[in-house]
Amino acid sequence: HLAQNFDLYQPIKSAIAAGLPVYGSCAGMILLADRIVDGIEGQKSFGGLDITVRRNAFGRQVDSFESDIEFADGSHELIRAVFIRAPWVEKVGDAVQVLASIDSHPVAVRSHTALATSFHPELTGDHRIHRYFIEHVARPALEKVK
C-alpha cells in the first residue's frame, strides 16, 4: 500500500524488471513472487521472481518458530532461521534455484537477480544470507551492467 500511496509501486516494479538485484525476507518474498496463494483481496506484488508463494503457510503469529536449516551457500554450517507468520514457496520456475527447504517446502530461493527467504536472518546476527546476496546475486548482476 505504501509503495502505491507514494507513487513508488511502478518505479520499483520497473527497476526489478530491468534487473535491479533485490533481496526480500518473509513479506519481501511475497512482494517478489510472481504469483501469490491466499493473498488478501487486491494484493499486488512487484514480481520478478518466478515463484508461487503461499502467505502465512506455516500458520498464524502463535505458530512462529525457529529452526536450524541447511542453506546451499557452500558452507556445511546450519543457519538459524526465524519464521514469523512465514510464507513458503509452492512452485518454482525453471530459472529459480531452491537454496533451503523445510519438509519439502522451499524457504529460500534465488534467480539471477533476486534472493528471497521466508525467514528473518536479520534477527539472528548471522550475516551469511546477506553476504550470499551481495556475493552471488547483487555483485554478479551489477557487473554485467557495467
Coordinates of C-alpha atoms in Angstrom, one line a residue:
H1 CA 0.0 0.0 0.0
L2 CA 2.8 2.4 0.9
A3 CA 4.5 2.0 -2.5
Q4 CA 1.3 2.8 -4.2
N5 CA 0.4 5.7 -1.9
F6 CA 3.8 7.3 -2.5
D7 CA 3.8 6.6 -6.3
L8 CA 6.7 4.2 -5.9
Y9 CA 5.0 0.9 -7.0
Q10 CA 5.6 1.2 -10.7
P11 CA 9.2 2.6 -10.4
I12 CA 10.1 -0.3 -8.1
K13 CA 8.4 -2.9 -10.3
S14 CA 10.1 -1.4 -13.4
A15 CA 13.5 -1.4 -11.7
I16 CA 13.2 -5.0 -10.6
A17 CA 12.0 -6.0 -14.2
A18 CA 15.1 -4.1 -15.6
G19 CA 17.4 -6.3 -13.4
L20 CA 17.9 -4.4 -10.1
P21 CA 19.3 -7.0 -7.7
V22 CA 16.8 -7.5 -4.8
Y23 CA 16.5 -9.5 -1.6
G24 CA 13.3 -10.0 0.2
S25 CA 12.7 -11.8 3.5
C26 CA 9.3 -13.0 4.7
A27 CA 6.8 -10.4 3.4
G28 CA 9.6 -9.4 1.0
M29 CA 9.4 -12.9 -0.5
I30 CA 5.7 -12.3 -1.1
L31 CA 6.4 -8.9 -2.7
L32 CA 8.9 -10.5 -5.1
A33 CA 6.7 -13.5 -6.1
D34 CA 5.1 -13.6 -9.5
R35 CA 2.1 -15.5 -8.0
I36 CA 0.5 -15.4 -4.5
V37 CA -1.7 -18.0 -3.0
D38 CA -4.0 -17.0 -0.1
G39 CA -3.3 -13.3 -0.7
I40 CA -5.6 -10.6 0.5
E41 CA -8.1 -9.2 -2.0
G42 CA -6.4 -6.9 -4.5
Q43 CA -2.9 -7.8 -3.2
K44 CA -0.1 -6.9 -5.6
S45 CA 3.5 -7.8 -5.8
F46 CA 6.4 -6.3 -7.5
G47 CA 7.1 -9.6 -9.1
G48 CA 10.4 -10.5 -10.7
L49 CA 10.8 -13.9 -9.1
D50 CA 9.2 -16.8 -10.9
I51 CA 7.7 -18.5 -7.9
T52 CA 4.3 -19.2 -6.4
V53 CA 4.3 -18.3 -2.7
R54 CA 1.7 -19.1 -0.1
R55 CA 1.1 -16.4 2.6
N56 CA 1.2 -17.5 6.2
A57 CA 1.9 -21.0 5.1
F58 CA 3.3 -22.1 8.5
G59 CA 0.4 -20.6 10.4
R60 CA -0.6 -17.6 12.4
Q61 CA 1.6 -15.5 14.7
V62 CA 1.3 -18.0 17.5
D63 CA 2.8 -20.7 15.2
S64 CA 6.0 -18.8 14.7
F65 CA 9.2 -20.8 15.3
E66 CA 12.9 -21.1 14.9
S67 CA 14.8 -23.9 13.2
D68 CA 18.3 -24.8 12.1
I69 CA 18.4 -25.4 8.4
E70 CA 20.8 -26.2 5.6
F71 CA 21.5 -23.4 3.2
A72 CA 23.2 -24.0 -0.2
D73 CA 25.9 -21.5 0.3
G74 CA 28.8 -23.9 0.1
S75 CA 29.1 -24.0 3.9
H76 CA 28.3 -27.1 6.0
E77 CA 27.2 -24.9 8.9
L78 CA 23.4 -24.8 9.6
I79 CA 21.7 -21.4 9.6
R80 CA 19.3 -20.4 12.4
A81 CA 16.0 -19.4 10.7
V82 CA 13.3 -17.4 12.4
F83 CA 9.9 -17.9 10.9
I84 CA 7.2 -15.4 11.8
R85 CA 3.8 -15.9 10.1
A86 CA 6.1 -17.1 7.2
P87 CA 5.3 -17.9 3.7
W88 CA 6.7 -20.9 1.8
V89 CA 7.2 -21.5 -1.9
E90 CA 4.7 -23.8 -3.6
K91 CA 6.2 -23.8 -7.1
V92 CA 9.4 -22.5 -8.7
G93 CA 10.1 -21.6 -12.3
D94 CA 12.9 -23.2 -14.3
A95 CA 15.3 -20.3 -13.7
V96 CA 14.8 -20.4 -9.9
Q97 CA 17.2 -22.3 -7.6
V98 CA 16.0 -23.7 -4.2
L99 CA 18.6 -22.9 -1.6
A100 CA 16.8 -24.2 1.5
S101 CA 13.7 -26.2 2.4
I102 CA 11.7 -27.4 5.4
D103 CA 9.6 -30.5 5.0
S104 CA 10.0 -30.3 1.2
H105 CA 8.7 -26.7 1.1
P106 CA 11.3 -24.2 -0.3
V107 CA 12.0 -21.4 2.2
A108 CA 15.0 -19.8 0.4
V109 CA 15.2 -19.3 -3.4
R110 CA 17.1 -17.3 -5.9
S111 CA 17.1 -16.3 -9.5
H112 CA 19.8 -14.4 -11.4
T113 CA 18.9 -11.1 -9.8
A114 CA 16.7 -11.9 -6.8
L115 CA 17.0 -13.7 -3.5
A116 CA 14.1 -14.4 -1.2
T117 CA 13.8 -16.1 2.2
S118 CA 10.6 -16.9 4.1
F119 CA 12.6 -16.4 7.4
H120 CA 14.3 -13.5 9.0
P121 CA 18.1 -13.8 9.0
E122 CA 18.4 -10.2 10.3
L123 CA 17.1 -11.4 13.7
T124 CA 20.0 -13.9 14.3
G125 CA 23.2 -12.0 13.9
D126 CA 24.3 -14.5 11.3
H127 CA 25.3 -12.5 8.2
R128 CA 25.7 -15.4 5.7
I129 CA 22.4 -14.8 3.9
H130 CA 23.2 -11.1 3.4
R131 CA 26.7 -12.0 2.3
Y132 CA 25.4 -14.6 -0.1
F133 CA 23.1 -11.9 -1.6
I134 CA 25.9 -9.5 -2.1
E135 CA 28.5 -12.0 -3.4
H136 CA 26.2 -14.3 -5.5
V137 CA 23.3 -12.2 -6.6
A138 CA 24.0 -8.4 -6.5
R139 CA 27.6 -8.2 -7.4
P140 CA 27.4 -10.5 -10.5
A141 CA 24.2 -8.9 -11.7
L142 CA 25.7 -5.4 -11.4
E143 CA 29.0 -6.4 -13.0
K144 CA 27.0 -7.5 -16.1
V145 CA 25.6 -4.0 -16.3
K146 CA 29.0 -2.3 -16.4

